[in-house]
mmCIF file of N, CA, C and O and ligand atoms in Angstrom:
data_model
loop_
_atom_site.group_PDB
_atom_site.id
_atom_site.type_symbol
_atom_site.label_atom_id
_atom_site.label_comp_id
_atom_site.label_asym_id
_atom_site.label_seq_id
_atom_site.Cartn_x
_atom_site.Cartn_y
_atom_site.Cartn_z
ATOM 1 N N PRO A 1 0.803 -1.325 0.160
ATOM 2 C CA PRO A 1 -0.087 -0.160 -0.064
ATOM 3 C C PRO A 1 1.146 1.279 -0.214
ATOM 4 O O PRO A 1 2.126 1.200 0.465
ATOM 5 N N PHE A 2 0.310 2.099 -0.458
ATOM 6 C CA PHE A 2 1.091 3.805 -0.492
ATOM 7 C C PHE A 2 -0.177 4.664 -0.564
ATOM 8 O O PHE A 2 -0.908 4.567 -0.182
ATOM 9 N N VAL A 3 0.315 5.927 0.190
ATOM 10 C CA VAL A 3 -0.348 7.037 0.380
ATOM 11 C C VAL A 3 -0.716 7.715 -1.103
ATOM 12 O O VAL A 3 0.705 8.379 -1.531
ATOM 13 N N LEU A 4 -1.689 8.036 -1.519
ATOM 14 C CA LEU A 4 -1.874 8.895 -2.677
ATOM 15 C C LEU A 4 -2.625 10.115 -2.029
ATOM 16 O O LEU A 4 -3.197 10.250 -1.407
ATOM 17 N N GLU A 5 -1.998 11.468 -2.613
ATOM 18 C CA GLU A 5 -2.289 12.954 -2.393
ATOM 19 C C GLU A 5 -2.770 13.482 -3.706
ATOM 20 O O GLU A 5 -2.116 13.423 -4.578
ATOM 21 N N LEU A 6 -3.755 14.261 -3.503
ATOM 22 C CA LEU A 6 -4.295 14.971 -4.541
ATOM 23 C C LEU A 6 -4.167 16.208 -4.409
ATOM 24 O O LEU A 6 -4.779 17.045 -3.088
ATOM 25 N N ALA A 7 -3.437 16.653 -5.122
ATOM 26 C CA ALA A 7 -2.626 18.185 -4.639
ATOM 27 C C ALA A 7 -3.855 19.419 -4.600
ATOM 28 O O ALA A 7 -3.801 20.537 -3.758
ATOM 29 N N ARG A 8 -5.122 19.204 -5.809
ATOM 30 C CA ARG A 8 -5.790 20.334 -5.903
ATOM 31 C C ARG A 8 -6.517 20.350 -4.188
ATOM 32 O O ARG A 8 -7.056 21.306 -4.097
ATOM 33 N N THR A 9 -7.034 19.304 -3.823
ATOM 34 C CA THR A 9 -7.577 19.327 -2.720
ATOM 35 C C THR A 9 -6.944 18.819 -1.384
ATOM 36 O O THR A 9 -7.475 19.191 -0.188
ATOM 37 N N GLY A 10 -5.931 18.307 -1.360
ATOM 38 C CA GLY A 10 -4.881 17.977 -0.106
ATOM 39 C C GLY A 10 -5.406 16.724 0.241
ATOM 40 O O GLY A 10 -5.181 16.266 1.426
ATOM 41 N N ALA A 11 -6.703 16.308 -0.139
ATOM 42 C CA ALA A 11 -7.322 14.957 0.285
ATOM 43 C C ALA A 11 -5.871 13.594 0.109
ATOM 44 O O ALA A 11 -4.702 13.923 -0.983
ATOM 45 N N ALA A 12 -5.482 12.777 1.025
ATOM 46 C CA ALA A 12 -5.177 11.965 1.051
ATOM 47 C C ALA A 12 -5.417 10.564 1.306
ATOM 48 O O ALA A 12 -6.227 10.458 2.573
ATOM 49 N N VAL A 13 -5.342 9.523 0.576
ATOM 50 C CA VAL A 13 -6.122 8.171 1.073
ATOM 51 C C VAL A 13 -4.847 7.239 0.648
ATOM 52 O O VAL A 13 -3.891 6.983 -0.068
ATOM 53 N N THR A 14 -5.108 5.762 1.382
ATOM 54 C CA THR A 14 -4.103 4.842 1.334
ATOM 55 C C THR A 14 -4.276 4.012 0.016
ATOM 56 O O THR A 14 -5.920 3.689 0.063
ATOM 57 N N VAL A 15 -3.935 3.760 -0.671
ATOM 58 C CA VAL A 15 -4.135 2.389 -1.722
ATOM 59 C C VAL A 15 -3.521 1.207 -1.684
ATOM 60 O O VAL A 15 -2.753 1.119 -1.857
ATOM 61 N N PRO A 16 -4.921 0.639 -1.163
ATOM 62 C CA PRO A 16 -4.344 -0.806 -1.151
ATOM 63 C C PRO A 16 -4.087 -1.743 -2.489
ATOM 64 O O PRO A 16 -4.532 -1.403 -3.579
ATOM 65 N N PRO A 17 -3.299 -2.924 -2.415
ATOM 66 C CA PRO A 17 -3.549 -3.763 -3.467
ATOM 67 C C PRO A 17 -4.729 -4.181 -3.985
ATOM 68 O O PRO A 17 -5.876 -4.224 -3.325
ATOM 69 N N GLY A 18 -4.658 -4.144 -5.175
ATOM 70 C CA GLY A 18 -6.215 -4.646 -5.901
ATOM 71 C C GLY A 18 -6.781 -3.380 -6.394
ATOM 72 O O GLY A 18 -7.868 -3.193 -6.865
ATOM 73 N N LEU A 19 -6.823 -2.004 -5.715
ATOM 74 C CA LEU A 19 -7.375 -0.775 -6.135
ATOM 75 C C LEU A 19 -6.696 0.223 -6.532
ATOM 76 O O LEU A 19 -5.379 0.298 -6.349
ATOM 77 N N SER A 20 -7.088 0.585 -8.033
ATOM 78 C CA SER A 20 -6.259 1.211 -9.113
ATOM 79 C C SER A 20 -6.069 2.798 -8.389
ATOM 80 O O SER A 20 -6.883 3.182 -7.649
ATOM 81 N N VAL A 21 -4.897 3.265 -8.686
ATOM 82 C CA VAL A 21 -5.218 4.700 -8.303
ATOM 83 C C VAL A 21 -5.701 5.552 -8.957
ATOM 84 O O VAL A 21 -6.802 6.705 -8.209
ATOM 85 N N LEU A 22 -6.641 5.303 -10.049
ATOM 86 C CA LEU A 22 -7.778 6.161 -10.502
ATOM 87 C C LEU A 22 -8.962 6.053 -9.690
ATOM 88 O O LEU A 22 -9.575 6.746 -9.587
ATOM 89 N N GLU A 23 -9.439 4.695 -9.264
ATOM 90 C CA GLU A 23 -10.307 4.531 -8.474
ATOM 91 C C GLU A 23 -10.310 4.966 -6.972
ATOM 92 O O GLU A 23 -11.325 5.511 -6.369
ATOM 93 N N ALA A 24 -9.117 5.035 -6.558
ATOM 94 C CA ALA A 24 -8.698 5.731 -5.056
ATOM 95 C C ALA A 24 -8.893 6.864 -5.101
ATOM 96 O O ALA A 24 -9.550 7.814 -4.369
ATOM 97 N N ALA A 25 -8.535 8.009 -6.294
ATOM 98 C CA ALA A 25 -8.651 9.353 -6.216
ATOM 99 C C ALA A 25 -9.964 9.563 -6.905
ATOM 100 O O ALA A 25 -10.415 10.218 -5.795
ATOM 101 N N ARG A 26 -10.695 9.045 -7.217
ATOM 102 C CA ARG A 26 -12.325 8.885 -7.569
ATOM 103 C C ARG A 26 -13.108 8.897 -6.384
ATOM 104 O O ARG A 26 -13.714 9.824 -5.867
ATOM 105 N N ARG A 27 -12.512 7.841 -5.301
ATOM 106 C CA ARG A 27 -13.370 7.818 -3.904
ATOM 107 C C ARG A 27 -12.652 8.854 -2.728
ATOM 108 O O ARG A 27 -13.726 9.355 -2.018
ATOM 109 N N ALA A 28 -11.598 9.369 -3.296
ATOM 110 C CA ALA A 28 -11.236 10.720 -2.560
ATOM 111 C C ALA A 28 -11.962 12.211 -3.089
ATOM 112 O O ALA A 28 -11.831 12.967 -2.588
ATOM 113 N N GLY A 29 -12.926 12.008 -4.249
ATOM 114 C CA GLY A 29 -13.335 12.832 -4.596
ATOM 115 C C GLY A 29 -12.640 13.629 -5.886
ATOM 116 O O GLY A 29 -13.559 14.673 -6.418
ATOM 117 N N ALA A 30 -11.917 13.168 -6.694
ATOM 118 C CA ALA A 30 -11.039 13.561 -7.747
ATOM 119 C C ALA A 30 -12.052 13.601 -8.599
ATOM 120 O O ALA A 30 -12.880 11.893 -8.819
ATOM 121 N N THR A 31 -12.081 14.239 -9.703
ATOM 122 C CA THR A 31 -12.988 13.979 -11.247
ATOM 123 C C THR A 31 -11.708 13.674 -12.386
ATOM 124 O O THR A 31 -10.566 14.380 -12.171
ATOM 125 N N ALA A 32 -11.801 12.220 -12.501
ATOM 126 C CA ALA A 32 -10.624 11.927 -13.421
ATOM 127 C C ALA A 32 -11.121 11.508 -14.486
ATOM 128 O O ALA A 32 -12.070 10.341 -14.677
ATOM 129 N N LEU A 33 -10.918 11.432 -15.879
ATOM 130 C CA LEU A 33 -11.393 11.016 -16.965
ATOM 131 C C LEU A 33 -10.658 9.606 -17.175
ATOM 132 O O LEU A 33 -9.606 9.472 -16.804
ATOM 133 N N SER A 34 -11.180 8.925 -17.625
ATOM 134 C CA SER A 34 -10.806 7.320 -18.065
ATOM 135 C C SER A 34 -11.481 6.700 -19.523
ATOM 136 O O SER A 34 -12.934 7.387 -19.670
ATOM 137 N N SER A 35 -11.203 6.132 -19.768
ATOM 138 C CA SER A 35 -11.767 5.157 -20.886
ATOM 139 C C SER A 35 -11.507 3.749 -21.010
ATOM 140 O O SER A 35 -11.929 2.892 -20.769
ATOM 141 N N CYS A 36 -10.208 3.368 -21.442
ATOM 142 C CA CYS A 36 -10.091 1.823 -21.569
ATOM 143 C C CYS A 36 -9.614 0.983 -20.253
ATOM 144 O O CYS A 36 -9.844 0.027 -19.901
ATOM 145 N N GLU A 37 -9.238 2.107 -19.299
ATOM 146 C CA GLU A 37 -8.840 1.508 -17.927
ATOM 147 C C GLU A 37 -7.694 0.069 -17.923
ATOM 148 O O GLU A 37 -7.798 -0.436 -17.218
ATOM 149 N N GLN A 38 -7.282 0.259 -19.362
ATOM 150 C CA GLN A 38 -6.141 -0.840 -19.031
ATOM 151 C C GLN A 38 -4.865 -0.494 -19.994
ATOM 152 O O GLN A 38 -3.963 -0.972 -20.079
ATOM 153 N N GLY A 39 -4.464 0.988 -19.436
ATOM 154 C CA GLY A 39 -3.345 1.681 -19.824
ATOM 155 C C GLY A 39 -2.971 1.385 -21.146
ATOM 156 O O GLY A 39 -1.734 1.492 -21.449
ATOM 157 N N THR A 40 -3.839 1.659 -22.032
ATOM 158 C CA THR A 40 -3.647 1.508 -23.527
ATOM 159 C C THR A 40 -3.966 2.759 -24.404
ATOM 160 O O THR A 40 -3.544 3.223 -25.510
ATOM 161 N N CYS A 41 -5.353 3.627 -23.784
ATOM 162 C CA CYS A 41 -5.790 4.524 -24.268
ATOM 163 C C CYS A 41 -5.075 6.061 -24.406
ATOM 164 O O CYS A 41 -5.055 6.724 -25.213
ATOM 165 N N GLY A 42 -4.653 6.354 -23.218
ATOM 166 C CA GLY A 42 -3.871 7.414 -22.459
ATOM 167 C C GLY A 42 -5.005 8.600 -22.259
ATOM 168 O O GLY A 42 -4.517 9.500 -21.663
ATOM 169 N N THR A 43 -6.231 8.285 -21.792
ATOM 170 C CA THR A 43 -7.169 9.423 -21.678
ATOM 171 C C THR A 43 -6.808 9.865 -20.394
ATOM 172 O O THR A 43 -7.054 11.055 -19.780
ATOM 173 N N CYS A 44 -6.387 8.866 -19.361
ATOM 174 C CA CYS A 44 -6.258 9.279 -18.018
ATOM 175 C C CYS A 44 -4.991 9.831 -17.274
ATOM 176 O O CYS A 44 -4.793 10.229 -16.464
ATOM 177 N N GLU A 45 -3.914 10.298 -18.531
ATOM 178 C CA GLU A 45 -3.127 10.966 -18.035
ATOM 179 C C GLU A 45 -2.726 11.574 -17.325
ATOM 180 O O GLU A 45 -3.695 12.785 -17.247
ATOM 181 N N THR A 46 -1.931 11.615 -16.141
ATOM 182 C CA THR A 46 -2.106 12.843 -14.922
ATOM 183 C C THR A 46 -0.799 12.906 -14.297
ATOM 184 O O THR A 46 0.129 12.451 -14.667
ATOM 185 N N PRO A 47 -0.292 14.329 -14.201
ATOM 186 C CA PRO A 47 0.996 15.169 -14.079
ATOM 187 C C PRO A 47 1.253 14.229 -12.573
ATOM 188 O O PRO A 47 0.429 14.461 -11.524
ATOM 189 N N VAL A 48 2.425 13.693 -12.144
ATOM 190 C CA VAL A 48 3.275 13.680 -11.065
ATOM 191 C C VAL A 48 3.481 14.921 -10.554
ATOM 192 O O VAL A 48 4.597 15.219 -11.020
ATOM 193 N N LEU A 49 3.394 15.055 -9.400
ATOM 194 C CA LEU A 49 4.388 16.098 -8.417
ATOM 195 C C LEU A 49 4.937 15.769 -7.714
ATOM 196 O O LEU A 49 6.220 16.629 -7.236
ATOM 197 N N ALA A 50 4.878 14.528 -6.688
ATOM 198 C CA ALA A 50 6.173 13.985 -6.283
ATOM 199 C C ALA A 50 5.597 12.673 -5.813
ATOM 200 O O ALA A 50 4.826 11.644 -6.119
ATOM 201 N N GLY A 51 6.884 11.912 -5.827
ATOM 202 C CA GLY A 51 6.956 10.248 -5.477
ATOM 203 C C GLY A 51 7.393 9.697 -6.926
ATOM 204 O O GLY A 51 7.575 10.280 -7.739
ATOM 205 N N VAL A 52 7.610 8.539 -7.007
ATOM 206 C CA VAL A 52 8.123 7.720 -8.466
ATOM 207 C C VAL A 52 7.115 6.967 -8.448
ATOM 208 O O VAL A 52 6.905 6.048 -7.981
ATOM 209 N N PRO A 53 6.450 7.261 -9.758
ATOM 210 C CA PRO A 53 5.356 6.134 -10.375
ATOM 211 C C PRO A 53 5.981 4.706 -10.671
ATOM 212 O O PRO A 53 7.198 4.576 -11.254
ATOM 213 N N ASP A 54 5.271 3.808 -10.695
ATOM 214 C CA ASP A 54 5.521 2.215 -10.984
ATOM 215 C C ASP A 54 4.485 2.354 -12.109
ATOM 216 O O ASP A 54 3.440 1.712 -12.340
ATOM 217 N N HIS A 55 4.875 2.540 -13.551
ATOM 218 C CA HIS A 55 4.289 2.840 -14.843
ATOM 219 C C HIS A 55 4.053 1.436 -14.993
ATOM 220 O O HIS A 55 4.671 0.332 -15.363
ATOM 221 N N ARG A 56 2.610 0.910 -15.419
ATOM 222 C CA ARG A 56 2.253 -0.277 -15.935
ATOM 223 C C ARG A 56 1.467 -0.228 -16.999
ATOM 224 O O ARG A 56 0.498 -0.978 -17.470
ATOM 225 N N ASP A 57 1.294 0.599 -17.990
ATOM 226 C CA ASP A 57 0.977 1.073 -19.233
ATOM 227 C C ASP A 57 1.556 0.626 -20.070
ATOM 228 O O ASP A 57 2.875 0.229 -20.172
ATOM 229 N N SER A 58 1.179 0.661 -21.170
ATOM 230 C CA SER A 58 1.427 0.352 -22.500
ATOM 231 C C SER A 58 1.704 1.605 -23.640
ATOM 232 O O SER A 58 1.954 1.745 -24.519
ATOM 233 N N ILE A 59 1.950 2.665 -23.091
ATOM 234 C CA ILE A 59 2.082 3.916 -23.853
ATOM 235 C C ILE A 59 3.110 4.484 -23.992
ATOM 236 O O ILE A 59 3.618 5.042 -24.882
ATOM 237 N N LEU A 60 3.958 5.226 -22.368
ATOM 238 C CA LEU A 60 5.321 5.602 -22.315
ATOM 239 C C LEU A 60 6.126 4.901 -23.185
ATOM 240 O O LEU A 60 6.584 3.816 -23.069
ATOM 241 N N ALA A 61 7.401 5.709 -23.601
ATOM 242 C CA ALA A 61 8.451 5.388 -24.082
ATOM 243 C C ALA A 61 9.408 5.252 -22.905
ATOM 244 O O ALA A 61 9.143 5.801 -22.093
ATOM 245 N N ASP A 62 10.537 4.560 -22.944
ATOM 246 C CA ASP A 62 11.529 4.459 -21.700
ATOM 247 C C ASP A 62 11.970 5.678 -21.254
ATOM 248 O O ASP A 62 11.873 5.885 -20.262
ATOM 249 N N HIS A 63 12.335 6.643 -22.137
ATOM 250 C CA HIS A 63 12.870 7.779 -21.700
ATOM 251 C C HIS A 63 11.792 8.820 -20.952
ATOM 252 O O HIS A 63 11.998 9.270 -19.857
ATOM 253 N N GLU A 64 10.370 8.470 -21.300
ATOM 254 C CA GLU A 64 8.995 8.906 -20.466
ATOM 255 C C GLU A 64 8.904 8.491 -18.927
ATOM 256 O O GLU A 64 8.682 9.211 -18.266
ATOM 257 N N ARG A 65 9.138 7.085 -19.460
ATOM 258 C CA ARG A 65 9.267 6.261 -17.845
ATOM 259 C C ARG A 65 10.134 6.968 -16.779
ATOM 260 O O ARG A 65 9.601 6.856 -15.879
ATOM 261 N N ALA A 66 11.338 7.014 -17.665
ATOM 262 C CA ALA A 66 12.354 7.547 -16.638
ATOM 263 C C ALA A 66 12.039 8.962 -16.323
ATOM 264 O O ALA A 66 12.519 9.053 -14.926
ATOM 265 N N ALA A 67 11.234 9.545 -16.665
ATOM 266 C CA ALA A 67 11.172 10.830 -16.174
ATOM 267 C C ALA A 67 10.189 11.029 -15.277
ATOM 268 O O ALA A 67 10.427 11.848 -14.242
ATOM 269 N N GLY A 68 9.374 10.202 -15.198
ATOM 270 C CA GLY A 68 8.159 9.990 -13.801
ATOM 271 C C GLY A 68 7.432 11.005 -13.851
ATOM 272 O O GLY A 68 7.130 11.361 -12.496
ATOM 273 N N ASP A 69 7.204 12.109 -14.628
ATOM 274 C CA ASP A 69 6.760 13.010 -14.553
ATOM 275 C C ASP A 69 4.916 13.173 -14.890
ATOM 276 O O ASP A 69 4.545 14.210 -14.687
ATOM 277 N N CYS A 70 4.760 12.062 -15.222
ATOM 278 C CA CYS A 70 3.597 11.713 -15.772
ATOM 279 C C CYS A 70 2.806 10.296 -15.627
ATOM 280 O O CYS A 70 3.766 9.191 -15.349
ATOM 281 N N LEU A 71 1.956 9.816 -15.290
ATOM 282 C CA LEU A 71 1.379 8.304 -15.086
ATOM 283 C C LEU A 71 -0.116 8.341 -15.661
ATOM 284 O O LEU A 71 -0.768 9.355 -15.635
ATOM 285 N N PHE A 72 -0.301 6.980 -15.708
ATOM 286 C CA PHE A 72 -1.455 6.664 -16.068
ATOM 287 C C PHE A 72 -2.466 6.092 -14.953
ATOM 288 O O PHE A 72 -1.886 4.919 -14.989
ATOM 289 N N PRO A 73 -3.007 6.403 -14.341
ATOM 290 C CA PRO A 73 -3.443 6.131 -12.869
ATOM 291 C C PRO A 73 -4.698 4.882 -13.024
ATOM 292 O O PRO A 73 -4.832 4.224 -12.160
ATOM 293 N N CYS A 74 -5.314 4.690 -14.364
ATOM 294 C CA CYS A 74 -5.962 3.234 -14.312
ATOM 295 C C CYS A 74 -5.187 1.857 -14.200
ATOM 296 O O CYS A 74 -5.773 0.833 -13.753
ATOM 297 N N VAL A 75 -3.862 1.870 -14.356
ATOM 298 C CA VAL A 75 -3.168 1.133 -14.211
ATOM 299 C C VAL A 75 -1.574 1.268 -13.275
ATOM 300 O O VAL A 75 -1.558 0.054 -12.672
ATOM 301 N N SER A 76 -1.029 2.299 -13.257
ATOM 302 C CA SER A 76 -0.110 2.367 -12.904
ATOM 303 C C SER A 76 -0.030 2.450 -11.314
ATOM 304 O O SER A 76 -1.306 3.159 -10.596
ATOM 305 N N ARG A 77 0.993 2.348 -10.747
ATOM 306 C CA ARG A 77 1.039 2.599 -8.985
ATOM 307 C C ARG A 77 2.089 3.252 -8.454
ATOM 308 O O ARG A 77 2.778 4.071 -9.394
ATOM 309 N N SER A 78 2.959 3.321 -7.518
ATOM 310 C CA SER A 78 3.643 3.865 -6.921
ATOM 311 C C SER A 78 4.853 2.927 -6.300
ATOM 312 O O SER A 78 4.824 2.041 -5.631
ATOM 313 N N CYS A 79 6.094 3.217 -6.535
ATOM 314 C CA CYS A 79 7.395 2.792 -6.367
ATOM 315 C C CYS A 79 7.864 3.303 -4.675
ATOM 316 O O CYS A 79 8.469 2.801 -4.165
ATOM 317 N N THR A 80 7.170 4.478 -4.385
ATOM 318 C CA THR A 80 7.283 4.966 -3.067
ATOM 319 C C THR A 80 6.102 5.075 -2.409
ATOM 320 O O THR A 80 4.961 5.195 -2.830
ATOM 321 N N ASP A 81 6.195 5.334 -1.229
ATOM 322 C CA ASP A 81 5.784 5.417 0.221
ATOM 323 C C ASP A 81 4.539 6.657 0.004
ATOM 324 O O ASP A 81 3.289 6.197 0.215
ATOM 325 N N ARG A 82 4.399 7.568 -1.025
ATOM 326 C CA ARG A 82 3.757 8.481 -1.258
ATOM 327 C C ARG A 82 4.012 9.384 -2.802
ATOM 328 O O ARG A 82 5.168 9.247 -3.081
ATOM 329 N N LEU A 83 2.716 9.388 -3.070
ATOM 330 C CA LEU A 83 2.245 9.796 -4.415
ATOM 331 C C LEU A 83 1.415 11.142 -4.727
ATOM 332 O O LEU A 83 0.492 10.948 -4.306
ATOM 333 N N VAL A 84 2.246 12.047 -5.254
ATOM 334 C CA VAL A 84 1.453 13.274 -5.518
ATOM 335 C C VAL A 84 0.763 13.395 -6.660
ATOM 336 O O VAL A 84 1.782 13.504 -7.341
ATOM 337 N N LEU A 85 -0.583 13.588 -6.966
ATOM 338 C CA LEU A 85 -1.012 13.975 -8.313
ATOM 339 C C LEU A 85 -1.365 15.215 -8.705
ATOM 340 O O LEU A 85 -2.062 15.593 -7.285
ATOM 341 N N ASP A 86 -1.397 16.000 -9.515
ATOM 342 C CA ASP A 86 -2.286 16.849 -9.760
ATOM 343 C C ASP A 86 -3.654 16.833 -10.037
ATOM 344 O O ASP A 86 -3.974 16.857 -11.400
ATOM 345 N N LEU A 87 -4.296 16.108 -9.061
ATOM 346 C CA LEU A 87 -5.842 16.251 -9.376
ATOM 347 C C LEU A 87 -6.454 16.680 -8.218
ATOM 348 O O LEU A 87 -5.917 16.772 -6.946
HETATM 349 FE FE1 LIG B 1 -6.752 4.678 -20.816
HETATM 350 FE FE2 LIG B 1 -6.181 5.123 -18.400
HETATM 351 S S1 LIG B 1 -8.272 5.014 -19.242
HETATM 352 S S2 LIG B 1 -4.989 4.810 -20.107
#
């Protein structure tokens, strides 16, 4: 588990295994667009403000993965204990 922080509202929630970052953000009150929910369409792209994303999408190129400044929250998770998104 890791803590997801929503920068726009300051809300913080724990994301347990099995719950997507997207769903956790929505439960915390964020409005987040999505479509495929499988990491392939790009609709849910979200800027990362702090923390290191654990990318699980099929979209980003290696250098974009390494940059770690955005993620696809329908599938991706966090390598760090805390992940702050621009939501
Ligand atoms: Fe399609 Fe997240 S909803 S990549």
